[in-house]
Coordinates of C-alpha atoms in Angstrom, one line a residue:
M1 CA 0.0 0.0 0.0
R2 CA 1.2 3.5 -0.7
I3 CA 1.7 6.2 1.9
D4 CA 0.3 9.5 0.9
R5 CA 2.1 12.8 1.4
R6 CA 0.2 13.8 4.5
Q7 CA 1.0 10.4 6.1
C8 CA 4.7 10.7 5.1
L9 CA 4.9 14.2 6.8
A10 CA 3.2 12.9 9.8
L11 CA 5.7 10.0 10.0
M12 CA 8.6 12.4 9.7
A13 CA 7.2 14.6 12.4
A14 CA 6.8 11.6 14.6
S15 CA 10.4 10.7 14.1
V16 CA 11.6 14.2 15.1
I17 CA 9.4 14.1 18.2
A18 CA 10.7 10.7 19.1
G19 CA 14.2 11.9 19.0
A20 CA 13.5 14.9 21.1
H21 CA 11.4 13.2 23.8
A22 CA 12.9 9.8 24.7
R23 CA 11.0 8.0 27.4
T24 CA 12.5 6.9 30.7
Q25 CA 11.5 4.0 33.0
E26 CA 10.7 4.1 36.7
T27 CA 9.3 1.6 39.2
I28 CA 6.7 2.0 42.0
R29 CA 5.1 -0.6 44.3
A30 CA 1.4 -1.8 44.2
A31 CA -0.5 -2.3 47.4
D32 CA 0.3 -6.0 47.3
G33 CA 4.0 -5.4 47.0
R34 CA 4.2 -6.1 43.3
N35 CA 6.7 -3.9 41.3
I36 CA 5.0 -1.7 38.6
Q37 CA 7.2 -0.7 35.8
L38 CA 6.4 2.7 34.3
D39 CA 7.3 4.4 31.1
V40 CA 7.6 8.1 31.6
W41 CA 7.6 10.9 29.0
R42 CA 8.6 14.3 30.3
P43 CA 8.5 17.6 28.3
S44 CA 11.7 19.4 27.8
G45 CA 10.0 22.7 28.7
K46 CA 7.2 23.8 31.0
V47 CA 4.8 21.1 32.2
I48 CA 1.1 21.9 31.5
G49 CA -0.3 18.8 33.4
R50 CA 0.0 15.2 34.0
V51 CA -1.5 12.2 32.1
H52 CA -1.8 8.7 33.4
F53 CA -2.1 6.3 30.4
S54 CA -3.5 2.8 30.4
H55 CA -2.5 0.6 27.4
G56 CA -4.8 -1.9 25.6
A57 CA -4.9 -5.6 26.4
A58 CA -1.6 -7.5 25.8
S59 CA 0.1 -4.3 24.6
S60 CA 2.6 -2.0 26.3
P61 CA 3.2 1.7 26.7
W62 CA 6.0 2.1 24.1
K63 CA 3.6 0.8 21.4
Y64 CA 1.7 4.1 21.8
S65 CA 4.6 6.4 21.2
R66 CA 3.0 8.0 18.1
L67 CA 0.2 9.1 20.3
L68 CA 1.9 10.0 23.5
E69 CA 5.1 11.8 22.2
P70 CA 3.2 14.6 20.5
L71 CA 1.2 15.2 23.7
C72 CA 4.5 15.3 25.6
A73 CA 5.9 17.7 23.0
A74 CA 2.9 19.9 23.7
G75 CA 3.8 20.0 27.4
Y76 CA 2.1 17.0 29.0
E77 CA 4.0 14.7 31.4
I78 CA 2.8 11.2 30.7
W79 CA 3.0 8.2 33.1
A80 CA 2.2 4.8 31.7
P81 CA 2.3 1.5 33.6
L82 CA 3.2 -1.8 32.0
H83 CA 0.1 -3.9 33.0
V84 CA 0.3 -7.6 34.0
D85 CA -1.7 -8.6 30.9
S86 CA 1.0 -7.3 28.6
T87 CA 2.9 -10.0 26.6
E88 CA 6.1 -8.1 27.8
H89 CA 5.3 -8.4 31.5
P90 CA 7.3 -11.0 33.3
L91 CA 4.4 -12.2 35.5
T92 CA 1.7 -12.3 32.8
A93 CA 1.2 -16.0 33.1
Q94 CA 0.1 -15.5 36.7
F95 CA -2.7 -13.1 35.7
K96 CA -5.0 -14.8 33.3
G97 CA -8.5 -13.6 32.4
M98 CA -10.2 -11.2 34.8
A99 CA -7.3 -11.4 37.3
S100 CA -5.7 -8.6 35.2
W101 CA -8.6 -6.3 36.0
A102 CA -7.8 -6.0 39.7
A103 CA -4.1 -5.6 39.0
R104 CA -4.8 -2.8 36.5
L105 CA -6.8 -0.9 39.1
Q106 CA -4.0 -1.5 41.6
D107 CA -1.5 -0.1 39.0
M108 CA -3.5 3.1 38.4
H109 CA -4.3 3.8 42.1
A110 CA -0.6 3.3 43.1
L111 CA 0.4 5.7 40.3
S112 CA -2.2 8.2 41.6
L113 CA -0.5 8.3 44.9
T114 CA 2.6 9.6 43.3
A115 CA 0.8 12.6 41.7
R116 CA 0.8 15.8 43.6
S117 CA -2.2 17.3 41.8
H118 CA -5.1 16.4 39.6
Y119 CA -4.3 14.4 36.5
I120 CA -6.0 13.2 33.3
A121 CA -6.9 9.5 33.0
M122 CA -6.4 8.3 29.4
G123 CA -6.5 4.9 27.9
H124 CA -7.1 2.8 24.8
S125 CA -9.5 -0.2 24.6
Y126 CA -9.1 -2.1 27.9
G127 CA -7.2 0.9 29.1
A128 CA -10.0 3.2 28.1
L129 CA -12.3 1.2 30.4
V130 CA -9.8 1.7 33.2
S131 CA -9.7 5.4 32.6
L132 CA -13.5 5.7 32.5
T133 CA -13.7 3.8 35.7
L134 CA -11.3 6.1 37.4
G135 CA -13.6 9.0 36.2
G136 CA -16.7 7.6 37.8
A137 CA -17.9 4.6 35.6
R138 CA -18.9 1.6 37.7
P139 CA -18.2 -1.7 35.9
T140 CA -18.2 -4.9 38.1
A141 CA -15.5 -4.4 40.7
P142 CA -13.1 -6.7 42.2
A143 CA -14.0 -7.3 45.9
E144 CA -11.1 -5.1 47.2
F145 CA -12.2 -2.2 45.0
A146 CA -16.0 -2.3 45.7
D147 CA -16.0 1.3 47.0
L148 CA -12.7 2.5 45.5
L149 CA -13.3 2.6 41.7
R150 CA -13.5 6.3 41.5
D151 CA -10.2 8.2 41.8
W152 CA -11.0 11.8 42.9
S153 CA -7.7 13.1 41.5
V154 CA -9.0 12.6 38.0
S155 CA -10.2 15.8 36.5
A156 CA -11.0 14.5 32.9
V157 CA -10.9 11.3 30.9
V158 CA -9.7 10.6 27.3
A159 CA -11.1 7.1 26.3
L160 CA -9.9 5.8 22.9
S161 CA -12.2 2.9 21.7
P162 CA -13.6 1.8 25.1
P163 CA -15.5 -1.5 25.1
G164 CA -19.2 -1.6 24.7
P165 CA -21.5 -3.7 26.9
I166 CA -20.0 -6.9 28.2
V167 CA -22.5 -9.2 29.9
G168 CA -21.8 -9.5 33.6
F169 CA -19.0 -6.8 33.5
V170 CA -20.0 -3.5 32.0
D171 CA -23.2 -2.1 30.6
A172 CA -24.7 1.4 29.7
A173 CA -25.8 1.9 33.3
A174 CA -22.2 1.4 34.5
Y175 CA -21.1 4.1 32.1
S176 CA -23.9 6.5 33.1
S177 CA -22.2 7.4 36.4
L178 CA -19.2 9.1 34.6
D179 CA -18.8 12.4 36.4
V180 CA -16.0 14.3 34.8
P181 CA -15.5 15.9 31.4
A182 CA -14.7 13.1 28.8
L183 CA -13.6 12.7 25.1
I184 CA -14.6 9.3 23.8
Q185 CA -13.3 8.2 20.4
T186 CA -13.8 5.5 17.9
G187 CA -13.6 4.8 14.1
D188 CA -16.2 3.5 11.7
R189 CA -14.0 0.5 11.0
D190 CA -13.5 -0.1 14.7
I191 CA -15.4 -3.4 14.9
P192 CA -15.1 -5.3 18.3
L193 CA -13.6 -8.7 17.8
G194 CA -15.1 -11.9 19.1
L195 CA -18.5 -10.5 19.8
A196 CA -21.6 -11.6 17.9
D197 CA -23.4 -8.8 16.1
A198 CA -20.8 -6.3 17.3
R199 CA -20.8 -2.8 15.8
W200 CA -18.3 0.1 15.8
Q201 CA -21.0 2.2 17.5
D202 CA -20.7 -0.1 20.5
H203 CA -17.5 2.0 21.5
L204 CA -19.8 5.0 21.9
V205 CA -22.0 3.5 24.6
A206 CA -20.1 5.3 27.2
Y207 CA -20.8 8.6 25.5
D208 CA -24.4 7.8 24.9
A209 CA -25.0 6.8 28.5
A210 CA -23.1 9.7 30.2
R211 CA -25.2 12.7 31.4
A212 CA -25.2 15.8 29.2
S213 CA -23.0 18.5 30.8
G214 CA -21.5 20.4 27.9
S215 CA -18.2 18.7 28.5
R216 CA -18.8 15.2 27.0
Y217 CA -17.5 14.7 23.4
A218 CA -17.7 11.8 21.0
L219 CA -15.1 11.7 18.2
V220 CA -15.8 9.4 15.2
L221 CA -13.1 9.0 12.5
E222 CA -13.8 7.8 9.0
G223 CA -12.0 4.7 7.9
V224 CA -10.2 4.3 11.3
D225 CA -9.9 0.9 12.9
H226 CA -9.1 -0.2 16.4
Y227 CA -5.4 0.4 16.0
F228 CA -5.3 3.4 13.6
G229 CA -3.9 0.8 11.2
S230 CA -0.7 -0.1 13.0
A231 CA 0.0 3.3 14.6
I232 CA -1.0 2.3 18.1
C233 CA -1.2 -0.8 20.2
R234 CA -0.1 -3.2 17.5
P235 CA 2.8 -1.7 15.5
E236 CA 3.7 -5.1 14.3
L237 CA 0.5 -5.4 12.1
P238 CA 1.4 -5.5 8.3
V239 CA -0.9 -2.5 7.5
V240 CA -0.2 1.2 6.9
P241 CA -0.4 3.3 10.1
Q242 CA -3.3 5.9 9.8
L243 CA -1.1 8.7 10.9
S244 CA -3.1 11.7 9.5
M245 CA -6.2 10.6 11.5
L246 CA -4.0 10.0 14.6
S247 CA -2.7 13.5 14.2
S248 CA -6.2 14.9 14.0
T249 CA -7.1 13.0 17.2
V250 CA -4.0 14.4 19.0
E251 CA -5.1 17.9 17.9
I252 CA -8.6 17.4 19.3
I253 CA -7.2 15.8 22.5
E254 CA -5.0 18.9 23.1
L255 CA -8.0 21.3 22.6
F256 CA -10.1 19.1 25.0
L257 CA -7.5 19.2 27.7
A258 CA -7.0 22.9 27.4
A259 CA -10.8 23.4 27.5
H260 CA -11.8 21.2 30.2
A261 CA -8.7 20.1 32.3
F262 CA -5.6 22.2 32.5
G263 CA -6.6 25.4 30.7
S264 CA -7.6 28.5 32.6
G265 CA -9.2 31.8 31.9
A266 CA -8.6 32.9 28.3
T267 CA -6.9 29.7 27.4
A268 CA -9.9 27.6 28.3
L269 CA -12.3 30.0 26.6
T270 CA -10.2 30.0 23.4
A271 CA -9.9 26.1 23.4
R272 CA -13.7 25.7 24.0
S273 CA -14.4 28.1 21.1
D274 CA -12.0 26.2 18.9
L275 CA -13.5 22.8 19.9
G276 CA -16.9 24.3 19.1
K277 CA -15.7 25.1 15.5
R278 CA -14.6 21.4 15.1
L279 CA -18.1 20.2 15.9
A280 CA -19.5 18.3 12.9
S281 CA -22.0 15.5 12.5
E282 CA -20.7 14.6 8.9
G283 CA -17.3 14.3 7.3
A284 CA -14.0 12.4 7.9
V285 CA -13.7 13.8 11.4
R286 CA -17.0 13.9 13.3
L287 CA -17.0 15.5 16.7
T288 CA -20.2 15.9 18.8
R289 CA -20.9 17.3 22.2
K290 CA -23.5 17.1 24.8

């Protein structure tokens, strides 16, 4: 497949950013004493705010570099745990099936304790569910987290392709308790795997169920699948990365964060105005708000 000029420029820009913002690794402890490895991206200049990122099932933080490095270059400090379900985690064989759910929540709550202020919860796929949960959603909880799902240090959520309803685990009612500003993204080729009668619209159930507040956004991208081609989560896929659409997504994330998270005064007002100008129910980039 051919890569068009815009994709080529986006790839070149990503390479420049990668060189300027190399990630580092740190380790913290979970409540059960388990070590949690973190990938950390720190901006070279002034820090606007902090993002805690949760990766997709079986993936790892570095596989999201094309998403996270531009945000770091824009001024966001990003902390991303390597969850136990990652194929790169040394203990992954000990956390089969839903055992990873409690471990993921442990990871994020341990990371929250290291933050000195409010932060953004951001994630993709399984990680998007984690982020929405920290922001108020209430899927089925492990016993030790029955009353501790919500993290009150979360000021907003960015959820890329969160799961739709899963019987016995999460449904529309569970998503309806989301109580922070949220940007929820999917693509019209983002078909959930392994679920009968699944539709790409299932990824928007969290948006549809959330109460209208003027700070809830749904972003739908034409032609985009679960991995932006091979741009995030699974860079090993033998398909072209959908870099131009990923770039558009990063732009909207930055506006959303400025408007509803870390922006203040004139900055927030300008960002909200710019987001308003991006609202569209048709076209390649469809952004709606309620």
